[in-house]
mmCIF file of C-alpha atoms in Angstrom:
data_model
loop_
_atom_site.group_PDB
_atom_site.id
_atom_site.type_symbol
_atom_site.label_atom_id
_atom_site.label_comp_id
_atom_site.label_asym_id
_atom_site.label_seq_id
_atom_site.Cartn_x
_atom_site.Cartn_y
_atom_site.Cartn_z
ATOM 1 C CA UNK A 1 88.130 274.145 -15.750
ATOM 2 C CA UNK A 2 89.417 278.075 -15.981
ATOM 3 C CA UNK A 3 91.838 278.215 -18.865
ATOM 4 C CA UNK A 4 94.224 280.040 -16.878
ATOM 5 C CA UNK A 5 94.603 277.229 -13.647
ATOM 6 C CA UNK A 6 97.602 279.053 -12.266
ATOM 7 C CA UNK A 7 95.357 282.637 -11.291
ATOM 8 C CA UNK A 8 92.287 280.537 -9.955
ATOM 9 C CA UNK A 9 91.529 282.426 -6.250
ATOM 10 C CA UNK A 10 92.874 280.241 -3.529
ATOM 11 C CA UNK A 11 89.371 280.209 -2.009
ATOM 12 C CA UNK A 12 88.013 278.917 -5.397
ATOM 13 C CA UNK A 13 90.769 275.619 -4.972
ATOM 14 C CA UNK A 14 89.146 272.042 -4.550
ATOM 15 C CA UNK A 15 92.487 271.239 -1.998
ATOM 16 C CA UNK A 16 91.706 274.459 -0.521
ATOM 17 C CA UNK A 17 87.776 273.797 -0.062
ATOM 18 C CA UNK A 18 88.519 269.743 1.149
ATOM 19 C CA UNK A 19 91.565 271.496 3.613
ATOM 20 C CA UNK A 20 88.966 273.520 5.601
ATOM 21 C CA UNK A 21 86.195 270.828 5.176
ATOM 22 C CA UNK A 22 88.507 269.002 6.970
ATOM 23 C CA UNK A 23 89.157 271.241 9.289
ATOM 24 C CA UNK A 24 86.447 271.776 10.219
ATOM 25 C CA UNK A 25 84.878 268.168 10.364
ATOM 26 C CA UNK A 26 87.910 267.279 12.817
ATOM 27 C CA UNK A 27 86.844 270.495 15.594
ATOM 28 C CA UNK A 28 83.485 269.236 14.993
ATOM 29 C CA UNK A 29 84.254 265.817 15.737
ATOM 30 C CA UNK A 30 86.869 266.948 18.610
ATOM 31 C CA UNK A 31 84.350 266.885 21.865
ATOM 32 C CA UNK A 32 82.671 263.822 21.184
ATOM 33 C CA UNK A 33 85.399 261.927 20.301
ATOM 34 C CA UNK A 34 87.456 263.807 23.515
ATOM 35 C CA UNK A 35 84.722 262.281 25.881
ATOM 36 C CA UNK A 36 85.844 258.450 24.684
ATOM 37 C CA UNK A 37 90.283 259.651 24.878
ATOM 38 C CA UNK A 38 90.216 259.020 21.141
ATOM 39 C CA UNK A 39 91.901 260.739 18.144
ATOM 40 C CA UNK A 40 90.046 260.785 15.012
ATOM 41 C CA UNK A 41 92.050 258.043 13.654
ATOM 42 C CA UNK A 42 92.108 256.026 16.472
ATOM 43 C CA UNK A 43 87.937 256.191 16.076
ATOM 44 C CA UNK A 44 87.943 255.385 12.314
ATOM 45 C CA UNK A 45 90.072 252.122 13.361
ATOM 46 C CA UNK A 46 87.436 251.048 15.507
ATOM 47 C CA UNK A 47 84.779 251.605 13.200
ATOM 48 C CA UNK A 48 86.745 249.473 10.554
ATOM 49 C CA UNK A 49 87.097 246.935 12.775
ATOM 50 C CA UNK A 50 83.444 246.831 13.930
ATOM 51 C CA UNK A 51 82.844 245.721 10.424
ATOM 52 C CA UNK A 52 85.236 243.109 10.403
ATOM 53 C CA UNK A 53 86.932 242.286 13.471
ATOM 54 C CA UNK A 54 90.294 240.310 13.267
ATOM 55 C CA UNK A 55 91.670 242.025 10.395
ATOM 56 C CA UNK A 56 95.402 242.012 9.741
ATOM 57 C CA UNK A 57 97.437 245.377 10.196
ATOM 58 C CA UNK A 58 97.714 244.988 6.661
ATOM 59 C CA UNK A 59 94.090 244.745 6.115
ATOM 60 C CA UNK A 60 93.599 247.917 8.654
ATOM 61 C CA UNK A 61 96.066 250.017 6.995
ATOM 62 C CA UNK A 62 94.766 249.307 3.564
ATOM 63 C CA UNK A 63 91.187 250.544 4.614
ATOM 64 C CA UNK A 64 92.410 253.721 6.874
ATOM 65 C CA UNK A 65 93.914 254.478 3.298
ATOM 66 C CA UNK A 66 97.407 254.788 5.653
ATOM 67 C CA UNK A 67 100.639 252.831 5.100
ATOM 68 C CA UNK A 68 101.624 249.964 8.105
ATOM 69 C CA UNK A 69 104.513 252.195 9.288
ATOM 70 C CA UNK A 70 101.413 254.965 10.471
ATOM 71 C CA UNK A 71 98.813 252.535 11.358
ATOM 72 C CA UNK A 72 101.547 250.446 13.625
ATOM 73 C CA UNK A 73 101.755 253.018 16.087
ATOM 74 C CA UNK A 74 98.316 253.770 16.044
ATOM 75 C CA UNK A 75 97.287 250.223 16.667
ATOM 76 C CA UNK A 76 99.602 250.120 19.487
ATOM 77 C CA UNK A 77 97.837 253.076 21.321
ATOM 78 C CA UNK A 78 95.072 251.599 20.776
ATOM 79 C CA UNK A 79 95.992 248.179 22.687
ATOM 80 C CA UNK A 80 97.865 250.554 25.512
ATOM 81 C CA UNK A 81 93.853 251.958 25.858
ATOM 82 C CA UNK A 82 92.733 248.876 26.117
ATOM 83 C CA UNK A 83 90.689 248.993 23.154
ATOM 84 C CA UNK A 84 91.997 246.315 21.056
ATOM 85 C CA UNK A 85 94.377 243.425 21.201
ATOM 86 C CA UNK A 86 97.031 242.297 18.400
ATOM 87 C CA UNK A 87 97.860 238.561 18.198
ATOM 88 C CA UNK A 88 99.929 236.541 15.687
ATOM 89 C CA UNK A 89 98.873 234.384 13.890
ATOM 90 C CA UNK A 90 99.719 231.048 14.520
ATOM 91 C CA UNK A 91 99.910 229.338 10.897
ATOM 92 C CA UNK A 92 101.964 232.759 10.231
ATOM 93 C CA UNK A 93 103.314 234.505 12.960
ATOM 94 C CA UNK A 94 104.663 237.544 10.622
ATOM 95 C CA UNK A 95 101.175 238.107 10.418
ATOM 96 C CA UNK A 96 99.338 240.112 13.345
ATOM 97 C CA UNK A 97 95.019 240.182 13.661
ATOM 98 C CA UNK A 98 93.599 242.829 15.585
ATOM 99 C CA UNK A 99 90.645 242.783 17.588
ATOM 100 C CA UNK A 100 88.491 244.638 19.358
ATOM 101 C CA UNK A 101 88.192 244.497 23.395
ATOM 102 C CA UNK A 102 85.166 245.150 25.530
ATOM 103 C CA UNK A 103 86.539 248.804 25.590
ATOM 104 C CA UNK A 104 86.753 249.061 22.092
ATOM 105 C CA UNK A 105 83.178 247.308 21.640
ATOM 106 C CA UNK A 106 81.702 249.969 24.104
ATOM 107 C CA UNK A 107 82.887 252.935 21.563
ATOM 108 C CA UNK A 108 80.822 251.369 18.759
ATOM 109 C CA UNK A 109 77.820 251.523 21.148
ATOM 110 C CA UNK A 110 78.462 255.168 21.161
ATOM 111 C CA UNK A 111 79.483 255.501 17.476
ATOM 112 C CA UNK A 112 75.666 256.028 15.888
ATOM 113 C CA UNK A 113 75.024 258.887 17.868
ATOM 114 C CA UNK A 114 78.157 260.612 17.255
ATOM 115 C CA UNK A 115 77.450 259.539 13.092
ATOM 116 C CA UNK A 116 74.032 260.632 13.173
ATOM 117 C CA UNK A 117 74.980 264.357 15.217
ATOM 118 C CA UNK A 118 77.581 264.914 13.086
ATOM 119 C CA UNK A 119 75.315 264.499 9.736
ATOM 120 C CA UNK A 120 72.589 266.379 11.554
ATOM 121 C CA UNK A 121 75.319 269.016 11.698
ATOM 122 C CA UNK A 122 76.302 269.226 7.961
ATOM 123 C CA UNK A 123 73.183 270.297 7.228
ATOM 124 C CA UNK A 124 72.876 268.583 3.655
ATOM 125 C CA UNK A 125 70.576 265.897 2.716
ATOM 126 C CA UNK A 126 71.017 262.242 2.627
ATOM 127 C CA UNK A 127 71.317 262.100 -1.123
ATOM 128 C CA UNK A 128 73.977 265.692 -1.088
ATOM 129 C CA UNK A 129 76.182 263.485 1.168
ATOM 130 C CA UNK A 130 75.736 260.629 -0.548
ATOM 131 C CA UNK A 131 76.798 262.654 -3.948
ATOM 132 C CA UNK A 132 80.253 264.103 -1.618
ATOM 133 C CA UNK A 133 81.034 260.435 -0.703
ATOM 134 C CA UNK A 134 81.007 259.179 -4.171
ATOM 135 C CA UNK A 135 82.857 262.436 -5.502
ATOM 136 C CA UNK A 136 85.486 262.236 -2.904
ATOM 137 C CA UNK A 137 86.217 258.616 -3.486
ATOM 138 C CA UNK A 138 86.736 259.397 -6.927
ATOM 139 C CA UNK A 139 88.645 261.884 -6.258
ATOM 140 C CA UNK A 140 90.895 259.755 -3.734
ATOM 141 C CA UNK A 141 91.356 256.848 -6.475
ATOM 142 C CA UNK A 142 91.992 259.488 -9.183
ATOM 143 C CA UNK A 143 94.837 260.761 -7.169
ATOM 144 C CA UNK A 144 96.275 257.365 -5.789
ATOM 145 C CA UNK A 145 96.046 256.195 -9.273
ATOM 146 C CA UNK A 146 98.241 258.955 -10.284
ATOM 147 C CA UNK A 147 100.746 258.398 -7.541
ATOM 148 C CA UNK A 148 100.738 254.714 -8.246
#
């Protein structure tokens, strides 16, 4: 770390370099995810719940990294689409499982192309993104842990 933090070049910031990565990643993402009338988050969602379908909006929100109050309305686009379905439990009916529909299923057919395009497109190796993963999940619990 520079000694003197506060005259480090803007362009030289880690915030700075993740805000354009960022960017970046979501104009990259923007056409393929267009063609399916998804957001980014909206895709993420499904992805989560391709892994494990019938999660509670709890369960969703804790892995989108995203408090209930966002994911809520998120979820409920998401059932307008037709891409999943929310149903209360009946042992607990303050707690609601989402699914995925046929819709939503259909996505996750497309969902390895769009993956392996969009590491195609970054242009680093399996092992450099496999390095950025790990550093930026550090980096992620390093920060929560500090908000915490």
């Amino acid at each position: 770390m520079p000694k003197d933090i506060d005259r480090v070049p803007v362009h030289d910031m880690f915030c700075h370099a993740i805000y354009g990565a960022t960017h970046v990643i979501n104009q990259t993402y923007a056409p393929f995810l267009k063609a399916l009338g998804l957001t980014y988050p909206q895709y993420i969602t499904l992805l989560i719940l391709g892994e494990a379908d019938g999660l509670t909006v709890g369960q969703v929100s804790e892995r989108l990294e995203m408090t209930t109050s966002t994911v809520t309305p998120l979820l409920k686009r998401l059932e307008t689409s037709g891409h999943v379905v929310r149903k209360r439990q009946k042992e607990d009916e303050r707690r609601v499982l989402v699914f995925l529909t046929h819709t939503g299923r259909h996505v996750l057919e497309e969902s390895p192309d769009i993956t392996a395009c969009m590491i195609g497109k970054t242009g680093l190796s399996e092992q450099d993104l496999a390095q950025l993963v790990g550093l930026l999940h550090r980096l992620t619990h390093s920060l929560s842990a500090e908000q915490a």
